[in-house]
PDB file of C-alpha atoms in Angstrom:
ATOM      1  CA  MET A  23       2.421 -52.522  63.364  1.00 67.00           C
ATOM      2  CA  SER A  24       1.608 -49.048  64.667  1.00 75.00           C
ATOM      3  CA  PHE A  25       4.546 -47.687  62.664  1.00 77.00           C
ATOM      4  CA  ILE A  26       3.187 -49.192  59.424  1.00 79.00           C
ATOM      5  CA  ILE A  27      -0.271 -47.689  60.054  1.00 81.00           C
ATOM      6  CA  ASP A  28       1.382 -44.298  60.653  1.00 80.00           C
ATOM      7  CA  ILE A  29       3.249 -44.571  57.345  1.00 80.00           C
ATOM      8  CA  LEU A  30       0.032 -45.525  55.512  1.00 81.00           C
ATOM      9  CA  ILE A  31      -1.872 -42.572  57.013  1.00 82.00           C
ATOM     10  CA  ILE A  32       0.935 -40.175  56.087  1.00 79.00           C
ATOM     11  CA  GLY A  33       1.053 -41.604  52.551  1.00 81.00           C
ATOM     12  CA  LEU A  34      -2.702 -41.225  52.193  1.00 80.00           C
ATOM     13  CA  ILE A  35      -2.660 -37.621  53.404  1.00 80.00           C
ATOM     14  CA  VAL A  36       0.270 -36.713  51.118  1.00 78.00           C
ATOM     15  CA  ASN A  37      -1.511 -38.269  48.111  1.00 80.00           C
ATOM     16  CA  ILE A  38      -4.721 -36.355  48.839  1.00 81.00           C
ATOM     17  CA  VAL A  39      -2.713 -33.123  49.138  1.00 76.00           C
ATOM     18  CA  ILE A  40      -0.918 -33.714  45.813  1.00 79.00           C
ATOM     19  CA  ILE A  41      -4.171 -34.524  43.971  1.00 79.00           C
ATOM     20  CA  ALA A  42      -5.873 -31.466  45.485  1.00 77.00           C
ATOM     21  CA  ALA A  43      -2.981 -29.213  44.362  1.00 72.00           C
ATOM     22  CA  ILE A  44      -3.078 -30.594  40.804  1.00 74.00           C
ATOM     23  CA  VAL A  45      -6.874 -30.238  40.540  1.00 75.00           C
ATOM     24  CA  ILE A  46      -6.740 -26.640  41.806  1.00 72.00           C
ATOM     25  CA  ALA A  47      -3.971 -25.828  39.280  1.00 69.00           C
ATOM     26  CA  LEU A  48      -5.878 -27.383  36.369  1.00 69.00           C
ATOM     27  CA  LEU A  49      -9.119 -25.607  37.246  1.00 69.00           C
ATOM     28  CA  SER A  50      -7.297 -22.312  37.370  1.00 66.00           C
ATOM     29  CA  PHE A  51      -5.594 -23.097  34.023  1.00 63.00           C
ATOM     30  CA  LYS A  52      -8.887 -23.775  32.234  1.00 59.00           C
ATOM     31  CA  TYR A  53     -10.435 -20.543  33.432  1.00 57.00           C
ATOM     32  CA  HIS A  54      -7.550 -18.394  32.166  1.00 57.00           C
ATOM     33  CA  LEU A  55      -7.450 -20.125  28.757  1.00 54.00           C
ATOM     34  CA  ALA A  56     -11.115 -19.359  28.056  1.00 53.00           C
ATOM     35  CA  ILE A  57     -10.673 -15.661  28.848  1.00 54.00           C
ATOM     36  CA  THR A  58      -7.678 -15.324  26.524  1.00 56.00           C
ATOM     37  CA  VAL A  59      -9.374 -17.053  23.581  1.00 54.00           C
ATOM     38  CA  ILE A  60     -12.293 -14.633  23.688  1.00 53.00           C
ATOM     39  CA  SER A  61      -9.918 -11.684  23.721  1.00 52.00           C
ATOM     40  CA  GLU A  62      -8.005 -12.966  20.664  1.00 52.00           C
ATOM     41  CA  TYR A  63     -11.119 -13.455  18.531  1.00 52.00           C
ATOM     42  CA  LYS A  64     -12.262  -9.893  19.270  1.00 50.00           C
ATOM     43  CA  TYR A  65      -8.907  -8.708  17.932  1.00 53.00           C
ATOM     44  CA  ASN A  66      -9.321 -10.525  14.624  1.00 60.00           C
ATOM     45  CA  ASN A  67     -12.772  -9.101  13.909  1.00 82.00           C
ATOM     46  CA  ASN A  68     -11.202  -5.853  12.712  1.00 87.00           C
ATOM     47  CA  GLN A  69      -9.447  -7.646   9.897  1.00 89.00           C
ATOM     48  CA  LEU A  70     -12.612  -9.460   8.849  1.00 88.00           C
ATOM     49  CA  LEU A  71     -14.554  -6.197   8.923  1.00 89.00           C
ATOM     50  CA  LEU A  72     -11.889  -4.457   6.813  1.00 91.00           C
ATOM     51  CA  SER A  73     -11.880  -7.250   4.229  1.00 88.00           C
ATOM     52  CA  GLU A  74     -15.655  -6.915   3.769  1.00 88.00           C
ATOM     53  CA  LEU A  75     -15.659  -3.114   3.860  1.00 89.00           C
ATOM     54  CA  LEU A  76     -13.161  -2.888   0.983  1.00 91.00           C
ATOM     55  CA  PHE A  77     -15.600  -4.516  -1.449  1.00 88.00           C
ATOM     56  CA  TYR A  78     -18.537  -2.259  -0.617  1.00 87.00           C
ATOM     57  CA  ASN A  79     -19.631  -0.623  -3.895  1.00 85.00           C
ATOM     58  CA  TYR A  80     -19.815   3.117  -4.413  1.00 85.00           C
ATOM     59  CA  ASP A  81     -20.931   2.857  -8.050  1.00 80.00           C
ATOM     60  CA  LEU A  82     -20.324   0.602 -11.055  1.00 68.00           C
ATOM     61  CA  TYR A  83     -16.657   1.541 -11.291  1.00 72.00           C
ATOM     62  CA  LYS A  84     -15.608   2.194  -7.743  1.00 81.00           C
ATOM     63  CA  ASN A  85     -15.762   0.200  -4.573  1.00 88.00           C
ATOM     64  CA  ILE A  86     -13.968   1.256  -1.394  1.00 91.00           C
ATOM     65  CA  TYR A  87     -10.985  -0.872  -2.474  1.00 92.00           C
ATOM     66  CA  MET A  88     -10.531   1.140  -5.686  1.00 90.00           C
ATOM     67  CA  ILE A  89     -11.196   4.452  -3.912  1.00 92.00           C
ATOM     68  CA  LEU A  90      -8.358   3.748  -1.441  1.00 93.00           C
ATOM     69  CA  SER A  91      -6.179   2.267  -4.144  1.00 93.00           C
ATOM     70  CA  GLU A  92      -6.485   5.197  -6.547  1.00 91.00           C
ATOM     71  CA  ARG A  93      -6.873   7.977  -3.990  1.00 92.00           C
ATOM     72  CA  GLU A  94      -4.210  10.209  -5.609  1.00 91.00           C
ATOM     73  CA  SER A  95      -6.050  10.176  -8.951  1.00 87.00           C
ATOM     74  CA  ILE A  96      -9.495  11.109  -7.605  1.00 87.00           C
ATOM     75  CA  ASP A  97     -11.050  13.718  -5.326  1.00 87.00           C
ATOM     76  CA  PHE A  98     -10.483  11.538  -2.269  1.00 89.00           C
ATOM     77  CA  ASP A  99     -12.035  13.983   0.230  1.00 89.00           C
ATOM     78  CA  LYS A 100     -15.356  13.559  -1.592  1.00 88.00           C
ATOM     79  CA  PHE A 101     -15.335   9.848  -0.805  1.00 90.00           C
ATOM     80  CA  LYS A 102     -14.193  10.068   2.822  1.00 91.00           C
ATOM     81  CA  THR A 103     -17.729  10.692   4.092  1.00 90.00           C
ATOM     82  CA  PHE A 104     -18.985   7.665   2.161  1.00 90.00           C
ATOM     83  CA  ILE A 105     -16.282   5.415   3.641  1.00 91.00           C
ATOM     84  CA  GLU A 106     -16.958   6.747   7.155  1.00 91.00           C
ATOM     85  CA  GLU A 107     -20.699   6.138   6.800  1.00 89.00           C
ATOM     86  CA  LYS A 108     -20.216   2.564   5.606  1.00 88.00           C
ATOM     87  CA  THR A 109     -17.665   1.805   8.315  1.00 89.00           C
ATOM     88  CA  LYS A 110     -20.093   3.069  10.959  1.00 88.00           C
ATOM     89  CA  ILE A 111     -22.662   0.540   9.738  1.00 86.00           C
ATOM     90  CA  PHE A 112     -20.322  -2.137  11.095  1.00 83.00           C
ATOM     91  CA  LEU A 113     -18.874  -0.265  14.069  1.00 85.00           C
ATOM     92  CA  GLY A 114     -21.732   1.905  15.332  1.00 83.00           C
ATOM     93  CA  ASP A 115     -20.464   4.803  17.435  1.00 83.00           C
ATOM     94  CA  LYS A 116     -17.059   3.252  18.001  1.00 86.00           C
ATOM     95  CA  GLU A 117     -14.124   5.506  17.029  1.00 91.00           C
ATOM     96  CA  PHE A 118     -11.904   4.245  14.191  1.00 91.00           C
ATOM     97  CA  LYS A 119      -9.275   5.131  11.635  1.00 93.00           C
ATOM     98  CA  ILE A 120      -8.042   3.565   8.400  1.00 94.00           C
ATOM     99  CA  THR A 121      -4.316   4.066   7.842  1.00 94.00           C
ATOM    100  CA  ASN A 122      -1.493   2.916   5.627  1.00 92.00           C
ATOM    101  CA  GLU A 123       0.790   2.818   8.717  1.00 85.00           C
ATOM    102  CA  THR A 124       2.228   6.266   7.983  1.00 90.00           C
ATOM    103  CA  THR A 125      -0.839   8.389   7.185  1.00 92.00           C
ATOM    104  CA  THR A 126      -4.416   8.349   8.428  1.00 93.00           C
ATOM    105  CA  LEU A 127      -6.619   8.034   5.351  1.00 93.00           C
ATOM    106  CA  VAL A 128     -10.062   8.084   6.970  1.00 92.00           C
ATOM    107  CA  GLY A 129     -11.318   8.551  10.536  1.00 88.00           C
ATOM    108  CA  ASN A 130      -9.971   9.974  13.752  1.00 88.00           C
ATOM    109  CA  GLU A 131      -6.169  10.192  13.721  1.00 89.00           C
ATOM    110  CA  SER A 132      -5.842   9.932  17.517  1.00 91.00           C
ATOM    111  CA  VAL A 133      -7.577   6.539  17.787  1.00 89.00           C
ATOM    112  CA  LYS A 134      -5.481   3.750  19.297  1.00 88.00           C
ATOM    113  CA  GLY A 135      -6.544   0.189  20.036  1.00 85.00           C
ATOM    114  CA  ARG A 136      -7.250  -3.033  18.190  1.00 85.00           C
ATOM    115  CA  GLU A 137      -5.801  -3.431  14.696  1.00 88.00           C
ATOM    116  CA  GLY A 138      -6.658  -5.520  11.647  1.00 90.00           C
ATOM    117  CA  TYR A 139      -4.761  -5.330   8.378  1.00 92.00           C
ATOM    118  CA  VAL A 140      -4.878  -6.497   4.754  1.00 93.00           C
ATOM    119  CA  TYR A 141      -2.796  -5.809   1.642  1.00 95.00           C
ATOM    120  CA  ILE A 142      -4.214  -3.973  -1.370  1.00 95.00           C
ATOM    121  CA  PHE A 143      -2.914  -3.606  -4.913  1.00 95.00           C
ATOM    122  CA  ARG A 144      -2.155  -0.057  -6.009  1.00 95.00           C
ATOM    123  CA  PRO A 145      -1.327   1.584  -9.358  1.00 95.00           C
ATOM    124  CA  TYR A 146       2.224   0.822 -10.505  1.00 95.00           C
ATOM    125  CA  GLU A 147       3.536   4.324  -9.819  1.00 94.00           C
ATOM    126  CA  TYR A 148       2.376   4.216  -6.181  1.00 94.00           C
ATOM    127  CA  GLY A 149       4.315   1.167  -5.096  1.00 92.00           C
ATOM    128  CA  MET A 150       2.035  -1.668  -6.302  1.00 94.00           C
ATOM    129  CA  VAL A 151       1.161  -3.134  -2.876  1.00 95.00           C
ATOM    130  CA  GLU A 152       0.191  -1.370   0.356  1.00 95.00           C
ATOM    131  CA  LYS A 153      -0.730  -2.476   3.857  1.00 95.00           C
ATOM    132  CA  ILE A 154      -4.045  -0.999   5.004  1.00 94.00           C
ATOM    133  CA  VAL A 155      -4.872  -1.060   8.718  1.00 93.00           C
ATOM    134  CA  LEU A 156      -8.210  -0.573  10.470  1.00 93.00           C
ATOM    135  CA  VAL A 157      -7.782   0.639  14.044  1.00 92.00           C
ATOM    136  CA  THR A 158     -10.718   0.774  16.455  1.00 89.00           C
ATOM    137  CA  SER A 159     -10.862   2.118  19.993  1.00 84.00           C
TER     138      SER A 159
ATOM    139  CA  MET B   7       0.362 -37.371  69.891  1.00 62.00           C
ATOM    140  CA  ARG B   8       3.553 -35.376  69.483  1.00 66.00           C
ATOM    141  CA  LEU B   9       4.405 -37.510  66.427  1.00 68.00           C
ATOM    142  CA  TYR B  10       1.008 -36.744  64.815  1.00 72.00           C
ATOM    143  CA  GLY B  11       1.381 -33.040  65.650  1.00 77.00           C
ATOM    144  CA  GLY B  12       4.752 -32.969  63.888  1.00 75.00           C
ATOM    145  CA  ILE B  13       3.358 -34.869  60.919  1.00 73.00           C
ATOM    146  CA  LEU B  14       0.427 -32.459  60.679  1.00 77.00           C
ATOM    147  CA  VAL B  15       2.759 -29.453  60.572  1.00 78.00           C
ATOM    148  CA  PHE B  16       4.877 -31.271  57.975  1.00 74.00           C
ATOM    149  CA  VAL B  17       1.822 -32.055  55.833  1.00 74.00           C
ATOM    150  CA  VAL B  18       0.551 -28.483  56.044  1.00 78.00           C
ATOM    151  CA  ILE B  19       3.957 -27.214  54.903  1.00 77.00           C
ATOM    152  CA  ILE B  20       3.988 -29.747  52.047  1.00 73.00           C
ATOM    153  CA  PHE B  21       0.440 -28.723  51.079  1.00 73.00           C
ATOM    154  CA  CYS B  22       1.355 -25.030  50.979  1.00 76.00           C
ATOM    155  CA  GLY B  23       4.559 -25.808  49.061  1.00 73.00           C
ATOM    156  CA  LEU B  24       2.764 -27.956  46.488  1.00 73.00           C
ATOM    157  CA  LEU B  25       0.015 -25.386  46.124  1.00 73.00           C
ATOM    158  CA  PHE B  26       2.574 -22.677  45.474  1.00 75.00           C
ATOM    159  CA  MET B  27       4.480 -24.890  43.011  1.00 72.00           C
ATOM    160  CA  GLY B  28       1.202 -25.762  41.298  1.00 71.00           C
ATOM    161  CA  TYR B  29       0.424 -22.084  41.052  1.00 73.00           C
ATOM    162  CA  LEU B  30       3.832 -21.299  39.532  1.00 72.00           C
ATOM    163  CA  LEU B  31       3.603 -24.254  37.135  1.00 70.00           C
ATOM    164  CA  ASN B  32       0.116 -23.125  36.193  1.00 69.00           C
ATOM    165  CA  ILE B  33       1.415 -19.673  35.288  1.00 69.00           C
ATOM    166  CA  VAL B  34       4.335 -21.056  33.278  1.00 66.00           C
ATOM    167  CA  PHE B  35       2.335 -23.728  31.399  1.00 66.00           C
ATOM    168  CA  HIS B  36      -0.666 -21.486  30.950  1.00 63.00           C
ATOM    169  CA  LYS B  37       1.394 -18.723  29.369  1.00 62.00           C
ATOM    170  CA  TYR B  38       3.394 -21.089  27.164  1.00 63.00           C
ATOM    171  CA  LEU B  39       0.518 -23.273  25.959  1.00 61.00           C
ATOM    172  CA  THR B  40      -1.959 -20.435  25.530  1.00 61.00           C
ATOM    173  CA  PHE B  41       0.506 -18.354  23.580  1.00 62.00           C
ATOM    174  CA  GLN B  42       1.448 -21.283  21.344  1.00 61.00           C
ATOM    175  CA  GLU B  43      -2.143 -22.272  20.649  1.00 63.00           C
ATOM    176  CA  LEU B  44      -3.402 -18.748  20.057  1.00 64.00           C
ATOM    177  CA  ALA B  45      -0.418 -17.821  17.931  1.00 64.00           C
ATOM    178  CA  ARG B  46      -1.204 -20.738  15.629  1.00 70.00           C
ATOM    179  CA  GLU B  47      -4.955 -20.151  15.497  1.00 74.00           C
ATOM    180  CA  GLY B  48      -4.560 -16.404  15.138  1.00 75.00           C
ATOM    181  CA  GLU B  49      -1.945 -16.695  12.392  1.00 77.00           C
ATOM    182  CA  ILE B  50      -4.062 -19.147  10.345  1.00 82.00           C
ATOM    183  CA  TYR B  51      -7.203 -17.046  10.739  1.00 81.00           C
ATOM    184  CA  SER B  52      -5.401 -13.825   9.881  1.00 85.00           C
ATOM    185  CA  ILE B  53      -3.605 -15.198   6.798  1.00 86.00           C
ATOM    186  CA  SER B  54      -6.818 -16.823   5.590  1.00 87.00           C
ATOM    187  CA  ASN B  55      -8.495 -13.394   5.648  1.00 88.00           C
ATOM    188  CA  ILE B  56      -5.566 -11.791   3.830  1.00 91.00           C
ATOM    189  CA  ILE B  57      -5.506 -14.502   1.134  1.00 92.00           C
ATOM    190  CA  ASN B  58      -9.251 -14.049   0.687  1.00 90.00           C
ATOM    191  CA  VAL B  59      -8.716 -10.348  -0.065  1.00 92.00           C
ATOM    192  CA  VAL B  60      -5.850 -11.199  -2.450  1.00 93.00           C
ATOM    193  CA  GLU B  61      -8.092 -13.691  -4.306  1.00 92.00           C
ATOM    194  CA  ARG B  62     -10.867 -11.132  -4.682  1.00 90.00           C
ATOM    195  CA  SER B  63      -8.544  -8.326  -5.753  1.00 91.00           C
ATOM    196  CA  LEU B  64      -6.064 -10.113  -8.018  1.00 93.00           C
ATOM    197  CA  GLY B  65      -8.123  -8.826 -10.959  1.00 92.00           C
ATOM    198  CA  TYR B  66      -7.252  -5.261  -9.940  1.00 92.00           C
ATOM    199  CA  ALA B  67      -3.542  -6.145 -10.153  1.00 95.00           C
ATOM    200  CA  LEU B  68      -4.238  -7.353 -13.716  1.00 95.00           C
ATOM    201  CA  PHE B  69      -6.061  -4.074 -14.452  1.00 93.00           C
ATOM    202  CA  PHE B  70      -3.177  -1.957 -13.072  1.00 94.00           C
ATOM    203  CA  SER B  71      -0.696  -4.071 -15.071  1.00 96.00           C
ATOM    204  CA  TYR B  72      -2.739  -3.482 -18.244  1.00 95.00           C
ATOM    205  CA  ARG B  73      -2.906   0.264 -17.580  1.00 93.00           C
ATOM    206  CA  GLN B  74       0.839   0.466 -16.895  1.00 95.00           C
ATOM    207  CA  ALA B  75       1.606  -1.456 -20.118  1.00 95.00           C
ATOM    208  CA  MET B  76      -0.625   0.958 -22.071  1.00 93.00           C
ATOM    209  CA  LYS B  77       1.249   3.886 -20.519  1.00 92.00           C
ATOM    210  CA  GLU B  78       4.718   2.422 -21.165  1.00 94.00           C
ATOM    211  CA  LEU B  79       3.925   1.622 -24.806  1.00 93.00           C
ATOM    212  CA  GLY B  80       2.146   4.929 -25.410  1.00 91.00           C
ATOM    213  CA  TYR B  81      -1.265   3.521 -26.311  1.00 90.00           C
ATOM    214  CA  LYS B  82      -4.402   5.488 -25.545  1.00 86.00           C
ATOM    215  CA  ASN B  83      -6.920   2.739 -26.206  1.00 87.00           C
ATOM    216  CA  PHE B  84      -7.148  -0.961 -27.013  1.00 90.00           C
ATOM    217  CA  SER B  85      -7.788  -0.467 -30.745  1.00 89.00           C
ATOM    218  CA  GLN B  86      -4.283   1.028 -31.168  1.00 91.00           C
ATOM    219  CA  ILE B  87      -2.625  -2.244 -30.141  1.00 91.00           C
ATOM    220  CA  GLN B  88      -1.218  -3.920 -33.261  1.00 89.00           C
ATOM    221  CA  ASP B  89       0.660  -6.864 -31.750  1.00 92.00           C
ATOM    222  CA  LEU B  90      -1.581  -8.244 -28.994  1.00 93.00           C
ATOM    223  CA  GLN B  91       0.851 -11.068 -28.188  1.00 94.00           C
ATOM    224  CA  SER B  92       3.705  -8.664 -27.521  1.00 95.00           C
ATOM    225  CA  PHE B  93       1.396  -6.399 -25.518  1.00 95.00           C
ATOM    226  CA  THR B  94       0.231  -9.382 -23.429  1.00 96.00           C
ATOM    227  CA  SER B  95       3.879 -10.256 -22.707  1.00 96.00           C
ATOM    228  CA  ASN B  96       4.350  -6.745 -21.348  1.00 96.00           C
ATOM    229  CA  VAL B  97       1.264  -7.080 -19.147  1.00 96.00           C
ATOM    230  CA  SER B  98       2.624 -10.446 -17.890  1.00 96.00           C
ATOM    231  CA  ARG B  99       5.978  -8.865 -17.076  1.00 96.00           C
ATOM    232  CA  ILE B 100       4.356  -6.083 -15.041  1.00 97.00           C
ATOM    233  CA  PHE B 101       1.978  -8.527 -13.355  1.00 96.00           C
ATOM    234  CA  SER B 102       5.028 -10.592 -12.310  1.00 96.00           C
ATOM    235  CA  GLU B 103       6.382  -7.485 -10.593  1.00 97.00           C
ATOM    236  CA  TYR B 104       3.099  -7.235  -8.684  1.00 97.00           C
ATOM    237  CA  ARG B 105       3.398 -10.890  -7.659  1.00 96.00           C
ATOM    238  CA  LYS B 106       6.994 -10.391  -6.477  1.00 96.00           C
ATOM    239  CA  LYS B 107       6.094  -7.247  -4.560  1.00 96.00           C
ATOM    240  CA  LEU B 108       3.209  -9.027  -2.796  1.00 96.00           C
ATOM    241  CA  GLU B 109       5.497 -11.885  -1.791  1.00 96.00           C
ATOM    242  CA  GLU B 110       8.107  -9.411  -0.571  1.00 95.00           C
ATOM    243  CA  VAL B 111       5.748  -7.518   1.742  1.00 94.00           C
ATOM    244  CA  SER B 112       3.400 -10.312   2.862  1.00 92.00           C
ATOM    245  CA  GLY B 113       5.019 -13.699   2.165  1.00 93.00           C
ATOM    246  CA  ILE B 114       2.039 -14.698  -0.012  1.00 94.00           C
ATOM    247  CA  LYS B 115       3.104 -16.416  -3.229  1.00 95.00           C
ATOM    248  CA  VAL B 116       0.900 -15.969  -6.293  1.00 95.00           C
ATOM    249  CA  PRO B 117       1.975 -18.618  -8.863  1.00 95.00           C
ATOM    250  CA  ASN B 118       3.058 -17.974 -12.400  1.00 94.00           C
ATOM    251  CA  GLY B 119       0.323 -18.440 -15.002  1.00 94.00           C
ATOM    252  CA  ASP B 120      -1.167 -17.456 -18.348  1.00 95.00           C
ATOM    253  CA  ILE B 121      -2.700 -14.076 -19.095  1.00 96.00           C
ATOM    254  CA  LYS B 122      -5.187 -13.655 -21.934  1.00 95.00           C
ATOM    255  CA  ILE B 123      -6.519 -10.291 -23.113  1.00 95.00           C
ATOM    256  CA  SER B 124      -9.534 -10.110 -25.377  1.00 92.00           C
ATOM    257  CA  SER B 125     -12.105  -7.634 -26.664  1.00 91.00           C
ATOM    258  CA  GLN B 126     -15.042  -8.109 -29.012  1.00 87.00           C
ATOM    259  CA  ASP B 127     -15.631  -4.420 -29.740  1.00 88.00           C
ATOM    260  CA  ASN B 128     -12.337  -2.737 -28.708  1.00 86.00           C
ATOM    261  CA  ILE B 129     -14.254  -1.066 -25.873  1.00 88.00           C
ATOM    262  CA  THR B 130     -15.139  -3.837 -23.437  1.00 90.00           C
ATOM    263  CA  ILE B 131     -11.906  -5.541 -22.468  1.00 92.00           C
ATOM    264  CA  GLU B 132     -11.484  -8.751 -20.545  1.00 93.00           C
ATOM    265  CA  ILE B 133      -8.275 -10.008 -18.960  1.00 94.00           C
ATOM    266  CA  THR B 134      -8.042 -13.506 -17.495  1.00 94.00           C
ATOM    267  CA  PHE B 135      -5.333 -15.114 -15.417  1.00 95.00           C
ATOM    268  CA  THR B 136      -5.140 -18.885 -15.072  1.00 92.00           C
ATOM    269  CA  SER B 137      -2.650 -21.079 -13.296  1.00 92.00           C
ATOM    270  CA  PRO B 138      -2.587 -24.802 -12.468  1.00 90.00           C
ATOM    271  CA  GLN B 139      -0.915 -23.961  -9.160  1.00 91.00           C
ATOM    272  CA  LEU B 140      -2.372 -22.302  -6.079  1.00 92.00           C
ATOM    273  CA  ILE B 141      -1.695 -19.180  -4.077  1.00 93.00           C
ATOM    274  CA  THR B 142       0.319 -20.286  -1.046  1.00 93.00           C
ATOM    275  CA  TYR B 143       1.415 -18.946   2.275  1.00 91.00           C
ATOM    276  CA  SER B 144       3.749 -21.098   4.346  1.00 89.00           C
ATOM    277  CA  TYR B 145       4.658 -20.551   7.959  1.00 83.00           C
ATOM    278  CA  LYS B 146       7.467 -22.418   9.640  1.00 81.00           C
ATOM    279  CA  GLY B 147       8.069 -21.828  13.323  1.00 73.00           C
ATOM    280  CA  SER B 148      10.074 -23.697  15.930  1.00 73.00           C
ATOM    281  CA  THR B 149       6.985 -25.411  17.376  1.00 70.00           C
ATOM    282  CA  TYR B 150       4.521 -25.582  14.486  1.00 74.00           C
ATOM    283  CA  SER B 151       4.193 -24.968  10.749  1.00 81.00           C
ATOM    284  CA  PHE B 152       1.333 -24.712   8.293  1.00 84.00           C
ATOM    285  CA  THR B 153       0.503 -23.851   4.677  1.00 89.00           C
ATOM    286  CA  ILE B 154      -2.631 -22.093   3.466  1.00 89.00           C
ATOM    287  CA  PHE B 155      -3.753 -22.245  -0.170  1.00 90.00           C
ATOM    288  CA  GLY B 156      -5.867 -19.888  -2.267  1.00 90.00           C
ATOM    289  CA  ASN B 157      -7.319 -19.768  -5.758  1.00 89.00           C
ATOM    290  CA  PRO B 158      -5.345 -17.612  -8.224  1.00 92.00           C
ATOM    291  CA  ASN B 159      -7.694 -17.957 -11.228  1.00 92.00           C
ATOM    292  CA  THR B 160      -9.372 -14.653 -11.869  1.00 91.00           C
ATOM    293  CA  SER B 161     -10.701 -12.365 -14.562  1.00 90.00           C
ATOM    294  CA  ILE B 162     -11.526  -8.708 -14.844  1.00 90.00           C
ATOM    295  CA  SER B 163     -13.595  -6.865 -17.418  1.00 89.00           C
ATOM    296  CA  PHE B 164     -13.959  -3.134 -17.936  1.00 87.00           C
ATOM    297  CA  ILE B 165     -15.012  -0.508 -20.450  1.00 88.00           C
ATOM    298  CA  GLU B 166     -12.298   1.695 -21.917  1.00 86.00           C
ATOM    299  CA  GLU B 167     -13.375   5.007 -23.437  1.00 82.00           C
ATOM    300  CA  ASN B 168     -10.977   7.875 -24.193  1.00 75.00           C
ATOM    301  CA  GLY B 169      -8.482   6.717 -21.591  1.00 72.00           C
ATOM    302  CA  ASN B 170     -11.181   6.390 -18.930  1.00 76.00           C
ATOM    303  CA  TYR B 171     -12.026   3.063 -17.377  1.00 77.00           C
ATOM    304  CA  THR B 172     -15.498   2.239 -16.096  1.00 74.00           C
ATOM    305  CA  GLN B 173     -17.557  -0.737 -14.939  1.00 68.00           C
ATOM    306  CA  LEU B 174     -14.725  -2.779 -13.524  1.00 71.00           C
ATOM    307  CA  LYS B 175     -15.933  -6.230 -12.714  1.00 73.00           C
ATOM    308  CA  SER B 176     -13.537  -8.592 -11.036  1.00 70.00           C
ATOM    309  CA  VAL B 177     -14.485 -12.244 -10.858  1.00 65.00           C
ATOM    310  CA  VAL B 178     -12.687 -14.971  -8.988  1.00 60.00           C
ATOM    311  CA  GLU B 179     -12.974 -17.971 -11.271  1.00 55.00           C
ATOM    312  CA  GLU B 180     -14.584 -20.996  -9.691  1.00 49.00           C
ATOM    313  CA  ILE B 181     -12.001 -23.425 -11.104  1.00 43.00           C
ATOM    314  CA  ASN B 182     -10.076 -25.021  -8.241  1.00 42.00           C
ATOM    315  CA  LYS B 183     -12.304 -23.187  -5.775  1.00 43.00           C
ATOM    316  CA  VAL B 184     -12.765 -26.441  -3.932  1.00 40.00           C
ATOM    317  CA  LEU B 185      -9.064 -26.440  -3.130  1.00 43.00           C
ATOM    318  CA  THR B 186      -9.041 -23.068  -1.422  1.00 44.00           C
ATOM    319  CA  LYS B 187      -8.571 -22.593   2.283  1.00 45.00           C
ATOM    320  CA  LEU B 188      -6.948 -25.955   2.758  1.00 44.00           C
ATOM    321  CA  VAL B 189      -4.775 -25.898   5.798  1.00 46.00           C
ATOM    322  CA  SER B 190      -2.098 -28.520   6.174  1.00 42.00           C
TER     323      SER B 190
END
């Protein structure tokens, strides 16, 4: 009889230990998942910002999309200040650059950090499609 | 008492072992599940943004195709075009190259469709692109797959004067708009 009670007590203790270990593991799991989700959504904001920035109008003919797209055919330096000003509306004092993966088009060349990209159409003679990346510190 | 002392030590060892195993399992499952879930969510969100930009800028691809056709055929303005049907075929051919290039670099498929070019006064030109099919992007991975759709119907109007182009206005047509951003 005493032996059976011993077995029952041991079984009870082992069960409590197993449940405690699983609960601790699950609590820890939930905490980490929430942190990672927040981080990922911050990353994607750059792409959303870039997609809105491109359609910001300069005048009736040009928006930032067309300025970047036709930069070889226009005085691009004249428009760089405009693009920087409009980007700062979204980013504040945060450092940034807009690149085509090989050349920095606007902003601080040394900036490294979060990236968001889209594809833009370009004139036929300049390769038709180009990947444009917004990098923020 | 000695028996209970031994059992207590045994239980403590089991507890520590299970805790450690739980911790290891937590790391393994956490990394695997989180990566899988975020990869899917992130990919859908990212491609949806990219397709949105493609929808809004498809008119510019039509404009560049028109300009390239003018250059290739040696026209300086719209009034010089004698065979509009033949000219439109050239614009369609160049636009198809744009579609292929986009698919090549991004995986986004813009469907084939009809292009119409019109002008009331030979100065204000309008180009429209219509297709019964949708823009698609399909992803197939080992653990999940999805397809995102977009609206290809678009038009662009602009003023052409002495080889200069002004007042570009690109409009994403509302037809089929209800079908955009469907994720399956």
